[in-house]
PDB file of C-alpha atoms (C1' of nucleotides) in Angstrom:
ATOM      1  CA  MET A   1     -90.275   2.993 114.769  1.00  0.00           C
ATOM      2  CA  TRP A   2     -87.929   5.693 113.192  1.00  0.00           C
ATOM      3  CA  ASN A   3     -87.149   3.553 109.966  1.00  0.00           C
ATOM      4  CA  ALA A   4     -91.083   3.308 109.858  1.00  0.00           C
ATOM      5  CA  ILE A   5     -90.974   7.310 110.012  1.00  0.00           C
ATOM      6  CA  ILE A   6     -88.525   7.446 107.682  1.00  0.00           C
ATOM      7  CA  SER A   7     -90.179   5.127 105.183  1.00  0.00           C
ATOM      8  CA  GLY A   8     -93.454   7.474 104.901  1.00  0.00           C
ATOM      9  CA  HIS A   9     -91.527  10.507 103.702  1.00  0.00           C
ATOM     10  CA  PHE A  10     -89.681   8.598 101.970  1.00  0.00           C
ATOM     11  CA  ARG A  11     -91.917   6.960  99.558  1.00  0.00           C
ATOM     12  CA  ASN A  12     -94.005  10.383  99.654  1.00  0.00           C
ATOM     13  CA  GLY A  13     -91.423  12.168  98.060  1.00  0.00           C
ATOM     14  CA  ASP A  14     -90.757  14.340 100.799  1.00  0.00           C
ATOM     15  CA  TRP A  15     -86.825  14.042 100.896  1.00  0.00           C
ATOM     16  CA  ASN A  16     -86.361  17.109 103.031  1.00  0.00           C
ATOM     17  CA  ASP A  17     -88.546  15.559 105.706  1.00  0.00           C
ATOM     18  CA  VAL A  18     -86.342  12.007 105.292  1.00  0.00           C
ATOM     19  CA  VAL A  19     -83.073  14.418 106.037  1.00  0.00           C
ATOM     20  CA  ASP A  20     -85.175  16.450 108.695  1.00  0.00           C
ATOM     21  CA  VAL A  21     -85.748  13.530 110.902  1.00  0.00           C
ATOM     22  CA  PHE A  22     -81.945  11.980 110.700  1.00  0.00           C
ATOM     23  CA  LYS A  23     -80.774  15.010 111.846  1.00  0.00           C
ATOM     24  CA  HIS A  24     -83.354  15.262 114.802  1.00  0.00           C
ATOM     25  CA  MET A  25     -82.230  11.568 115.671  1.00  0.00           C
ATOM     26  CA  LEU A  26     -78.529  12.544 115.654  1.00  0.00           C
ATOM     27  CA  GLU A  27     -79.119  15.166 117.663  1.00  0.00           C
ATOM     28  CA  VAL A  28     -80.822  13.441 120.171  1.00  0.00           C
ATOM     29  CA  GLY A  29     -78.651  11.051 120.127  1.00  0.00           C
ATOM     30  CA  GLU A  30     -81.170   8.226 118.528  1.00  0.00           C
ATOM     31  CA  PRO A  31     -80.115   5.446 117.619  1.00  0.00           C
ATOM     32  CA  PHE A  32     -80.072   4.104 113.712  1.00  0.00           C
ATOM     33  CA  ASP A  33     -78.838   1.356 111.194  1.00  0.00           C
ATOM     34  CA  GLN A  34     -77.905   0.587 108.096  1.00  0.00           C
ATOM     35  CA  ILE A  35     -81.596   0.725 106.806  1.00  0.00           C
ATOM     36  CA  THR A  36     -81.794   4.213 108.306  1.00  0.00           C
ATOM     37  CA  LEU A  37     -78.823   5.210 106.339  1.00  0.00           C
ATOM     38  CA  VAL A  38     -80.295   3.806 103.027  1.00  0.00           C
ATOM     39  CA  SER A  39     -82.950   5.832 102.838  1.00  0.00           C
ATOM     40  CA  VAL A  40     -81.458   8.748 104.328  1.00  0.00           C
ATOM     41  CA  VAL A  41     -78.546   8.628 101.678  1.00  0.00           C
ATOM     42  CA  THR A  42     -80.703   8.055  98.895  1.00  0.00           C
ATOM     43  CA  ALA A  43     -82.639  11.100 100.036  1.00  0.00           C
ATOM     44  CA  CYS A  44     -79.378  12.958 100.008  1.00  0.00           C
ATOM     45  CA  GLY A  45     -78.702  12.535  96.364  1.00  0.00           C
ATOM     46  CA  ARG A  46     -82.350  13.511  95.124  1.00  0.00           C
ATOM     47  CA  ILE A  47     -82.267  16.857  97.559  1.00  0.00           C
ATOM     48  CA  GLY A  48     -78.027  17.210  96.564  1.00  0.00           C
ATOM     49  CA  ASP A  49     -77.400  17.121  99.960  1.00  0.00           C
ATOM     50  CA  ALA A  50     -73.119  16.213  99.083  1.00  0.00           C
ATOM     51  CA  LYS A  51     -72.559  17.590 102.285  1.00  0.00           C
ATOM     52  CA  LEU A  52     -74.474  14.956 104.558  1.00  0.00           C
ATOM     53  CA  GLY A  53     -74.422  12.028 101.874  1.00  0.00           C
ATOM     54  CA  GLU A  54     -70.541  12.432 102.118  1.00  0.00           C
ATOM     55  CA  TRP A  55     -70.736  12.037 105.826  1.00  0.00           C
ATOM     56  CA  ILE A  56     -72.691   9.067 105.981  1.00  0.00           C
ATOM     57  CA  GLY A  57     -70.518   7.373 102.762  1.00  0.00           C
ATOM     58  CA  ARG A  58     -67.160   8.320 105.766  1.00  0.00           C
ATOM     59  CA  TYR A  59     -69.266   6.408 108.474  1.00  0.00           C
ATOM     60  CA  ALA A  60     -70.446   3.500 106.276  1.00  0.00           C
ATOM     61  CA  GLU A  61     -66.744   2.723 105.271  1.00  0.00           C
ATOM     62  CA  GLU A  62     -65.453   3.309 108.919  1.00  0.00           C
ATOM     63  CA  ASN A  63     -68.027   1.574 110.312  1.00  0.00           C
ATOM     64  CA  GLY A  64     -67.428  -1.965 108.023  1.00  0.00           C
ATOM     65  CA  MET A  65     -70.466  -1.140 106.568  1.00  0.00           C
ATOM     66  CA  MET A  66     -69.333  -1.505 103.029  1.00  0.00           C
ATOM     67  CA  GLY A  67     -71.015  -5.030 101.757  1.00  0.00           C
ATOM     68  CA  ASN A  68     -74.081  -4.107 102.080  1.00  0.00           C
ATOM     69  CA  ARG A  69     -75.156  -4.161  98.437  1.00  0.00           C
ATOM     70  CA  ASN A  70     -77.855  -2.079  98.631  1.00  0.00           C
ATOM     71  CA  LEU A  71     -76.357   0.924 100.909  1.00  0.00           C
ATOM     72  CA  VAL A  72     -73.341   0.492  98.589  1.00  0.00           C
ATOM     73  CA  THR A  73     -75.806   1.036  95.485  1.00  0.00           C
ATOM     74  CA  ALA A  74     -78.227   3.848  96.600  1.00  0.00           C
ATOM     75  CA  LEU A  75     -74.205   5.695  98.141  1.00  0.00           C
ATOM     76  CA  VAL A  76     -73.695   5.071  94.328  1.00  0.00           C
ATOM     77  CA  ASP A  77     -76.644   7.204  93.598  1.00  0.00           C
ATOM     78  CA  MET A  78     -76.201   9.648  96.142  1.00  0.00           C
ATOM     79  CA  TYR A  79     -72.821  10.487  94.363  1.00  0.00           C
ATOM     80  CA  ALA A  80     -73.794  10.262  90.705  1.00  0.00           C
ATOM     81  CA  LYS A  81     -76.755  12.576  91.496  1.00  0.00           C
ATOM     82  CA  CYS A  82     -74.036  14.875  93.577  1.00  0.00           C
ATOM     83  CA  GLY A  83     -71.989  15.207  89.914  1.00  0.00           C
ATOM     84  CA  GLU A  84     -69.508  12.995  91.507  1.00  0.00           C
ATOM     85  CA  LEU A  85     -69.008  10.396  88.796  1.00  0.00           C
ATOM     86  CA  ALA A  86     -65.291   9.095  89.777  1.00  0.00           C
ATOM     87  CA  LYS A  87     -66.673   8.693  93.396  1.00  0.00           C
ATOM     88  CA  ALA A  88     -69.543   6.655  92.375  1.00  0.00           C
ATOM     89  CA  ARG A  89     -68.208   4.553  89.757  1.00  0.00           C
ATOM     90  CA  ARG A  90     -64.532   3.634  92.259  1.00  0.00           C
ATOM     91  CA  LEU A  91     -67.369   2.311  94.562  1.00  0.00           C
ATOM     92  CA  PHE A  92     -69.677   0.808  92.152  1.00  0.00           C
ATOM     93  CA  ASP A  93     -66.552  -1.005  90.714  1.00  0.00           C
ATOM     94  CA  GLY A  94     -65.584  -2.076  93.571  1.00  0.00           C
ATOM     95  CA  LEU A  95     -68.610  -3.990  93.925  1.00  0.00           C
ATOM     96  CA  GLN A  96     -67.923  -7.566  94.007  1.00  0.00           C
ATOM     97  CA  LEU A  97     -71.458  -9.058  93.106  1.00  0.00           C
ATOM     98  CA  LYS A  98     -73.889  -6.420  91.250  1.00  0.00           C
ATOM     99  CA  ASP A  99     -76.731  -6.837  90.672  1.00  0.00           C
ATOM    100  CA  VAL A 100     -79.204  -5.188  88.201  1.00  0.00           C
ATOM    101  CA  VAL A 101     -80.326  -1.809  90.696  1.00  0.00           C
ATOM    102  CA  ALA A 102     -76.436  -1.149  91.660  1.00  0.00           C
ATOM    103  CA  TRP A 103     -76.139  -1.328  87.078  1.00  0.00           C
ATOM    104  CA  SER A 104     -79.446   0.758  86.569  1.00  0.00           C
ATOM    105  CA  ALA A 105     -77.905   3.266  89.551  1.00  0.00           C
ATOM    106  CA  MET A 106     -74.693   3.840  87.323  1.00  0.00           C
ATOM    107  CA  ILE A 107     -75.788   3.371  84.302  1.00  0.00           C
ATOM    108  CA  SER A 108     -78.372   6.393  85.295  1.00  0.00           C
ATOM    109  CA  GLY A 109     -75.749   8.246  86.802  1.00  0.00           C
ATOM    110  CA  TYR A 110     -73.869   8.646  83.579  1.00  0.00           C
ATOM    111  CA  THR A 111     -77.068  10.049  81.599  1.00  0.00           C
ATOM    112  CA  GLN A 112     -78.067  12.243  83.986  1.00  0.00           C
ATOM    113  CA  ALA A 113     -74.919  13.705  84.324  1.00  0.00           C
ATOM    114  CA  ASP A 114     -74.691  13.933  80.577  1.00  0.00           C
ATOM    115  CA  GLN A 115     -72.515  11.412  80.152  1.00  0.00           C
ATOM    116  CA  CYS A 116     -74.540   9.205  77.940  1.00  0.00           C
ATOM    117  CA  GLN A 117     -71.679   8.192  75.712  1.00  0.00           C
ATOM    118  CA  GLU A 118     -70.249   6.497  78.921  1.00  0.00           C
ATOM    119  CA  ALA A 119     -74.052   5.715  80.140  1.00  0.00           C
ATOM    120  CA  LEU A 120     -73.655   3.570  76.777  1.00  0.00           C
ATOM    121  CA  ALA A 121     -70.226   2.011  76.978  1.00  0.00           C
ATOM    122  CA  LEU A 122     -71.379   0.379  80.461  1.00  0.00           C
ATOM    123  CA  PHE A 123     -74.554  -0.567  79.382  1.00  0.00           C
ATOM    124  CA  SER A 124     -72.148  -2.623  76.567  1.00  0.00           C
ATOM    125  CA  ARG A 125     -70.449  -3.774  79.635  1.00  0.00           C
ATOM    126  CA  MET A 126     -73.391  -5.139  81.406  1.00  0.00           C
ATOM    127  CA  GLN A 127     -74.443  -7.012  78.393  1.00  0.00           C
ATOM    128  CA  ALA A 128     -70.561  -8.467  78.255  1.00  0.00           C
ATOM    129  CA  THR A 129     -72.230 -10.347  82.140  1.00  0.00           C
ATOM    130  CA  LYS A 130     -74.668 -11.490  80.750  1.00  0.00           C
ATOM    131  CA  LEU A 131     -76.500 -10.264  83.616  1.00  0.00           C
ATOM    132  CA  GLU A 132     -80.096  -8.984  81.689  1.00  0.00           C
ATOM    133  CA  PRO A 133     -81.763  -5.627  82.101  1.00  0.00           C
ATOM    134  CA  ASN A 134     -85.201  -4.302  82.733  1.00  0.00           C
ATOM    135  CA  ASP A 135     -87.458  -1.695  82.520  1.00  0.00           C
ATOM    136  CA  VAL A 136     -85.562   0.713  84.573  1.00  0.00           C
ATOM    137  CA  THR A 137     -82.082  -0.572  83.164  1.00  0.00           C
ATOM    138  CA  MET A 138     -83.823   0.227  79.280  1.00  0.00           C
ATOM    139  CA  VAL A 139     -85.160   3.760  80.449  1.00  0.00           C
ATOM    140  CA  SER A 140     -82.116   5.424  81.233  1.00  0.00           C
ATOM    141  CA  VAL A 141     -80.521   3.418  78.228  1.00  0.00           C
ATOM    142  CA  LEU A 142     -82.879   5.384  75.931  1.00  0.00           C
ATOM    143  CA  SER A 143     -82.752   8.493  77.367  1.00  0.00           C
ATOM    144  CA  ALA A 144     -79.018   7.885  76.548  1.00  0.00           C
ATOM    145  CA  CYS A 145     -80.034   6.782  73.371  1.00  0.00           C
ATOM    146  CA  ALA A 146     -82.279  10.220  72.645  1.00  0.00           C
ATOM    147  CA  VAL A 147     -79.991  12.510  73.202  1.00  0.00           C
ATOM    148  CA  LEU A 148     -77.384  10.945  71.265  1.00  0.00           C
ATOM    149  CA  GLY A 149     -79.544  10.804  68.560  1.00  0.00           C
ATOM    150  CA  ALA A 150     -78.223   6.635  67.924  1.00  0.00           C
ATOM    151  CA  LEU A 151     -81.332   5.081  66.416  1.00  0.00           C
ATOM    152  CA  GLU A 152     -80.050   2.015  65.943  1.00  0.00           C
ATOM    153  CA  THR A 153     -79.317   1.487  69.443  1.00  0.00           C
ATOM    154  CA  GLY A 154     -82.634   2.335  70.222  1.00  0.00           C
ATOM    155  CA  LYS A 155     -84.330   0.555  68.224  1.00  0.00           C
ATOM    156  CA  TRP A 156     -82.366  -2.813  69.492  1.00  0.00           C
ATOM    157  CA  VAL A 157     -83.613  -1.524  73.330  1.00  0.00           C
ATOM    158  CA  HIS A 158     -87.143  -1.667  71.756  1.00  0.00           C
ATOM    159  CA  SER A 159     -87.279  -4.872  70.025  1.00  0.00           C
ATOM    160  CA  TYR A 160     -85.324  -6.261  73.464  1.00  0.00           C
ATOM    161  CA  VAL A 161     -88.663  -4.939  75.481  1.00  0.00           C
ATOM    162  CA  ARG A 162     -90.947  -7.020  73.285  1.00  0.00           C
ATOM    163  CA  ARG A 163     -88.699 -10.101  72.907  1.00  0.00           C
ATOM    164  CA  LYS A 164     -88.369  -9.826  76.592  1.00  0.00           C
ATOM    165  CA  HIS A 165     -91.808  -9.056  77.742  1.00  0.00           C
ATOM    166  CA  LEU A 166     -90.546  -6.216  80.061  1.00  0.00           C
ATOM    167  CA  PRO A 167     -93.159  -4.655  80.914  1.00  0.00           C
ATOM    168  CA  LEU A 168     -94.152  -1.160  79.427  1.00  0.00           C
ATOM    169  CA  THR A 169     -94.530   0.581  82.258  1.00  0.00           C
ATOM    170  CA  VAL A 170     -96.046   4.221  81.766  1.00  0.00           C
ATOM    171  CA  VAL A 171     -92.059   5.558  82.800  1.00  0.00           C
ATOM    172  CA  LEU A 172     -90.554   3.013  79.909  1.00  0.00           C
ATOM    173  CA  GLY A 173     -93.356   3.600  77.295  1.00  0.00           C
ATOM    174  CA  THR A 174     -92.949   7.305  77.922  1.00  0.00           C
ATOM    175  CA  ALA A 175     -88.665   6.793  77.162  1.00  0.00           C
ATOM    176  CA  LEU A 176     -89.443   5.229  74.017  1.00  0.00           C
ATOM    177  CA  VAL A 177     -91.800   8.199  73.208  1.00  0.00           C
ATOM    178  CA  ASP A 178     -89.162  10.125  73.710  1.00  0.00           C
ATOM    179  CA  PHE A 179     -86.539   8.265  72.061  1.00  0.00           C
ATOM    180  CA  TYR A 180     -88.009   7.862  68.664  1.00  0.00           C
ATOM    181  CA  ALA A 181     -89.792  11.290  68.548  1.00  0.00           C
ATOM    182  CA  LYS A 182     -86.135  12.696  69.189  1.00  0.00           C
ATOM    183  CA  CYS A 183     -84.746  10.845  66.643  1.00  0.00           C
ATOM    184  CA  GLY A 184     -87.324  12.053  64.232  1.00  0.00           C
ATOM    185  CA  CYS A 185     -89.440   8.964  64.319  1.00  0.00           C
ATOM    186  CA  ILE A 186     -92.843  10.375  65.095  1.00  0.00           C
ATOM    187  CA  ASP A 187     -94.989   7.399  63.575  1.00  0.00           C
ATOM    188  CA  SER A 188     -93.293   4.951  65.660  1.00  0.00           C
ATOM    189  CA  ALA A 189     -93.516   7.099  68.564  1.00  0.00           C
ATOM    190  CA  VAL A 190     -97.079   7.437  68.041  1.00  0.00           C
ATOM    191  CA  GLU A 191     -97.073   3.742  67.924  1.00  0.00           C
ATOM    192  CA  VAL A 192     -95.895   3.295  70.885  1.00  0.00           C
ATOM    193  CA  PHE A 193     -98.301   6.147  72.187  1.00  0.00           C
ATOM    194  CA  LYS A 194    -101.153   3.911  71.536  1.00  0.00           C
ATOM    195  CA  SER A 195     -99.842   0.523  72.838  1.00  0.00           C
ATOM    196  CA  MET A 196     -99.488   2.094  76.185  1.00  0.00           C
ATOM    197  CA  PRO A 197    -101.681   0.660  78.990  1.00  0.00           C
ATOM    198  CA  VAL A 198    -101.089   3.491  81.273  1.00  0.00           C
ATOM    199  CA  LYS A 199     -99.988   7.055  80.240  1.00  0.00           C
ATOM    200  CA  ASN A 200     -99.597  10.535  82.124  1.00  0.00           C
ATOM    201  CA  SER A 201     -98.564  13.691  81.928  1.00  0.00           C
ATOM    202  CA  TRP A 202     -94.948  12.964  81.117  1.00  0.00           C
ATOM    203  CA  THR A 203     -96.518  10.411  78.073  1.00  0.00           C
ATOM    204  CA  TRP A 204     -99.040  12.929  76.589  1.00  0.00           C
ATOM    205  CA  THR A 205     -96.031  15.809  76.956  1.00  0.00           C
ATOM    206  CA  ALA A 206     -93.344  14.283  74.946  1.00  0.00           C
ATOM    207  CA  LEU A 207     -95.804  13.056  72.217  1.00  0.00           C
ATOM    208  CA  ILE A 208     -96.936  17.123  72.298  1.00  0.00           C
ATOM    209  CA  LYS A 209     -93.057  18.265  72.186  1.00  0.00           C
ATOM    210  CA  GLY A 210     -91.798  15.444  69.647  1.00  0.00           C
ATOM    211  CA  MET A 211     -94.917  16.557  67.329  1.00  0.00           C
ATOM    212  CA  ALA A 212     -93.967  20.269  67.746  1.00  0.00           C
ATOM    213  CA  SER A 213     -90.418  19.594  67.076  1.00  0.00           C
ATOM    214  CA  ASN A 214     -90.343  17.710  64.265  1.00  0.00           C
ATOM    215  CA  GLY A 215     -92.999  20.080  62.402  1.00  0.00           C
ATOM    216  CA  ARG A 216     -95.876  18.900  63.047  1.00  0.00           C
ATOM    217  CA  GLY A 217     -97.525  21.648  65.571  1.00  0.00           C
ATOM    218  CA  ARG A 218    -101.646  21.501  64.058  1.00  0.00           C
ATOM    219  CA  GLU A 219    -101.619  17.411  65.498  1.00  0.00           C
ATOM    220  CA  ALA A 220     -99.123  19.098  68.375  1.00  0.00           C
ATOM    221  CA  LEU A 221    -102.449  20.998  69.592  1.00  0.00           C
ATOM    222  CA  GLU A 222    -104.847  18.245  68.635  1.00  0.00           C
ATOM    223  CA  LEU A 223    -103.378  16.070  70.860  1.00  0.00           C
ATOM    224  CA  PHE A 224    -103.065  19.003  73.632  1.00  0.00           C
ATOM    225  CA  SER A 225    -107.083  18.706  73.373  1.00  0.00           C
ATOM    226  CA  SER A 226    -107.200  15.044  74.082  1.00  0.00           C
ATOM    227  CA  MET A 227    -104.760  15.178  76.821  1.00  0.00           C
ATOM    228  CA  ARG A 228    -107.778  17.425  78.500  1.00  0.00           C
ATOM    229  CA  GLU A 229    -110.385  14.916  76.849  1.00  0.00           C
ATOM    230  CA  ALA A 230    -108.443  12.632  79.276  1.00  0.00           C
ATOM    231  CA  LYS A 231    -108.633  14.354  82.086  1.00  0.00           C
ATOM    232  CA  CYS A 232    -104.752  14.605  82.290  1.00  0.00           C
ATOM    233  CA  GLU A 233    -103.064  17.171  84.052  1.00  0.00           C
ATOM    234  CA  PRO A 234    -101.053  19.413  81.527  1.00  0.00           C
ATOM    235  CA  THR A 235     -97.487  20.629  83.379  1.00  0.00           C
ATOM    236  CA  ASP A 236     -95.072  23.933  82.862  1.00  0.00           C
ATOM    237  CA  VAL A 237     -92.866  21.720  80.251  1.00  0.00           C
ATOM    238  CA  THR A 238     -96.215  20.401  78.453  1.00  0.00           C
ATOM    239  CA  PHE A 239     -96.998  24.639  77.492  1.00  0.00           C
ATOM    240  CA  ILE A 240     -93.598  24.320  76.346  1.00  0.00           C
ATOM    241  CA  GLY A 241     -94.308  22.412  74.185  1.00  0.00           C
ATOM    242  CA  VAL A 242     -97.549  23.287  73.241  1.00  0.00           C
ATOM    243  CA  LEU A 243     -96.318  26.784  72.397  1.00  0.00           C
ATOM    244  CA  LEU A 244     -93.124  25.413  70.754  1.00  0.00           C
ATOM    245  CA  ALA A 245     -95.942  23.800  68.692  1.00  0.00           C
ATOM    246  CA  CYS A 246     -97.896  27.531  67.433  1.00  0.00           C
ATOM    247  CA  SER A 247     -94.454  28.417  66.647  1.00  0.00           C
ATOM    248  CA  HIS A 248     -93.146  26.830  64.543  1.00  0.00           C
ATOM    249  CA  SER A 249     -96.466  26.436  62.432  1.00  0.00           C
ATOM    250  CA  GLY A 250     -96.969  30.573  62.989  1.00  0.00           C
ATOM    251  CA  LEU A 251    -100.426  30.110  64.688  1.00  0.00           C
ATOM    252  CA  VAL A 252     -99.707  33.185  67.081  1.00  0.00           C
ATOM    253  CA  GLU A 253    -102.932  33.519  68.154  1.00  0.00           C
ATOM    254  CA  GLU A 254    -103.508  30.506  69.238  1.00  0.00           C
ATOM    255  CA  GLY A 255    -100.201  30.618  71.314  1.00  0.00           C
ATOM    256  CA  ARG A 256    -101.051  33.971  73.023  1.00  0.00           C
ATOM    257  CA  TRP A 257    -104.408  32.306  73.857  1.00  0.00           C
ATOM    258  CA  HIS A 258    -102.384  29.136  75.445  1.00  0.00           C
ATOM    259  CA  PHE A 259     -99.975  31.230  76.994  1.00  0.00           C
ATOM    260  CA  ASN A 260    -102.737  33.117  78.987  1.00  0.00           C
ATOM    261  CA  SER A 261    -104.261  30.446  79.287  1.00  0.00           C
ATOM    262  CA  MET A 262    -101.693  28.687  80.939  1.00  0.00           C
ATOM    263  CA  THR A 263    -101.668  31.384  83.480  1.00  0.00           C
ATOM    264  CA  GLN A 264    -105.032  32.080  84.179  1.00  0.00           C
ATOM    265  CA  ASP A 265    -106.603  28.649  84.358  1.00  0.00           C
ATOM    266  CA  TYR A 266    -103.949  26.459  85.190  1.00  0.00           C
ATOM    267  CA  GLY A 267    -101.994  29.067  87.404  1.00  0.00           C
ATOM    268  CA  ILE A 268     -98.426  27.829  86.327  1.00  0.00           C
ATOM    269  CA  GLN A 269     -96.436  30.998  85.808  1.00  0.00           C
ATOM    270  CA  PRO A 270     -93.987  31.135  82.735  1.00  0.00           C
ATOM    271  CA  THR A 271     -90.587  29.765  83.385  1.00  0.00           C
ATOM    272  CA  MET A 272     -87.227  30.775  81.602  1.00  0.00           C
ATOM    273  CA  ALA A 273     -88.156  28.529  78.481  1.00  0.00           C
ATOM    274  CA  VAL A 274     -91.549  30.010  78.090  1.00  0.00           C
ATOM    275  CA  TRP A 275     -90.429  33.243  78.280  1.00  0.00           C
ATOM    276  CA  TRP A 276     -88.243  32.227  75.497  1.00  0.00           C
ATOM    277  CA  ILE A 277     -90.792  30.640  72.881  1.00  0.00           C
ATOM    278  CA  PHE A 278     -92.836  33.915  72.889  1.00  0.00           C
ATOM    279  CA  TRP A 279     -90.193  36.273  72.975  1.00  0.00           C
ATOM    280  CA  GLY A 280     -89.459  34.637  69.518  1.00  0.00           C
ATOM    281  CA  GLY A 281     -92.154  33.949  68.005  1.00  0.00           C
ATOM    282  CA  LEU A 282     -95.654  34.387  69.220  1.00  0.00           C
ATOM    283  CA  VAL A 283     -95.449  38.208  69.767  1.00  0.00           C
TER     284      VAL A 283
ATOM    285  C1'  DG B   1     -95.509  -2.556 109.937  1.00  0.00           C
ATOM    286  C1'  DT B   2     -88.391  -0.965 107.668  1.00  0.00           C
ATOM    287  C1'  DA B   3     -83.385  -0.730 102.559  1.00  0.00           C
ATOM    288  C1'  DG B   4     -81.133   0.404  96.968  1.00  0.00           C
ATOM    289  C1'  DG B   5     -81.938   1.877  90.098  1.00  0.00           C
ATOM    290  C1'  DG B   6     -86.064   4.805  85.959  1.00  0.00           C
ATOM    291  C1'  DT B   7     -89.608   9.197  81.881  1.00  0.00           C
ATOM    292  C1'  DT B   8     -90.498  15.961  79.931  1.00  0.00           C
ATOM    293  C1'  DA B   9     -87.689  21.426  79.194  1.00  0.00           C
ATOM    294  C1'  DG B  10     -86.358  26.866  72.353  1.00  0.00           C
TER     295       DG B  10
END
DNA sequence: GTAGGGTTAG
């Protein structure tokens, strides 16, 4: 029953509630099992609770639970998200049978820690094992390619996605759009965008920012109005793209208008990045 | 009816 409650919070993304329920269980001496620990340690990674995460890591080692691949993978993910890449890698290397989830967790760990070269190096090693990457693996690989400007590798990933008929999920599609836009291939970014069956705010934002950073401010603003017609809610990052578009294209009046609309119509408070763009080009 | 990995920021 406790696991079911924790699972509910987990699926809702309420990581703090997951941790709170577990701490309550410890306080009242409620028994838990490995399934409990998998959820809790994953939540620890999401909220950066390294203290509890490491406590669970020690508990799992001392109680002979390291044969549980789900638990070890969750620990790899937690250590990586808490910035403990070496600890994550040690556990990952110790996994006797690494499946696609374990590989994806370690690759995404490097990408999220800004160690994109390491991420691609690990991806090469994964390919050498003949284990097939899936759509989730490719999201992290594309993110690393985008940061490094590794155009050829990213293009290869795109062709792999098509060849193997990996599902063009909203997250994978967004990663492709972002990758092409960051490499300056706006036409390819638009092509992927158009081919996506489902788009969300992140997808629109990736293309708007891509247009803006490639000097196509007017088209970025047109995309922003299409986004609203599509009833897709803009986020604070969307407005970074919109204001960047105005700033780069010298559309000062429109930029000020969007800035006001952001706070008044959407209730989004300007973040530090927004102030930088505003004071840099729209005053 | 309970378990691991993913995308946007001048």
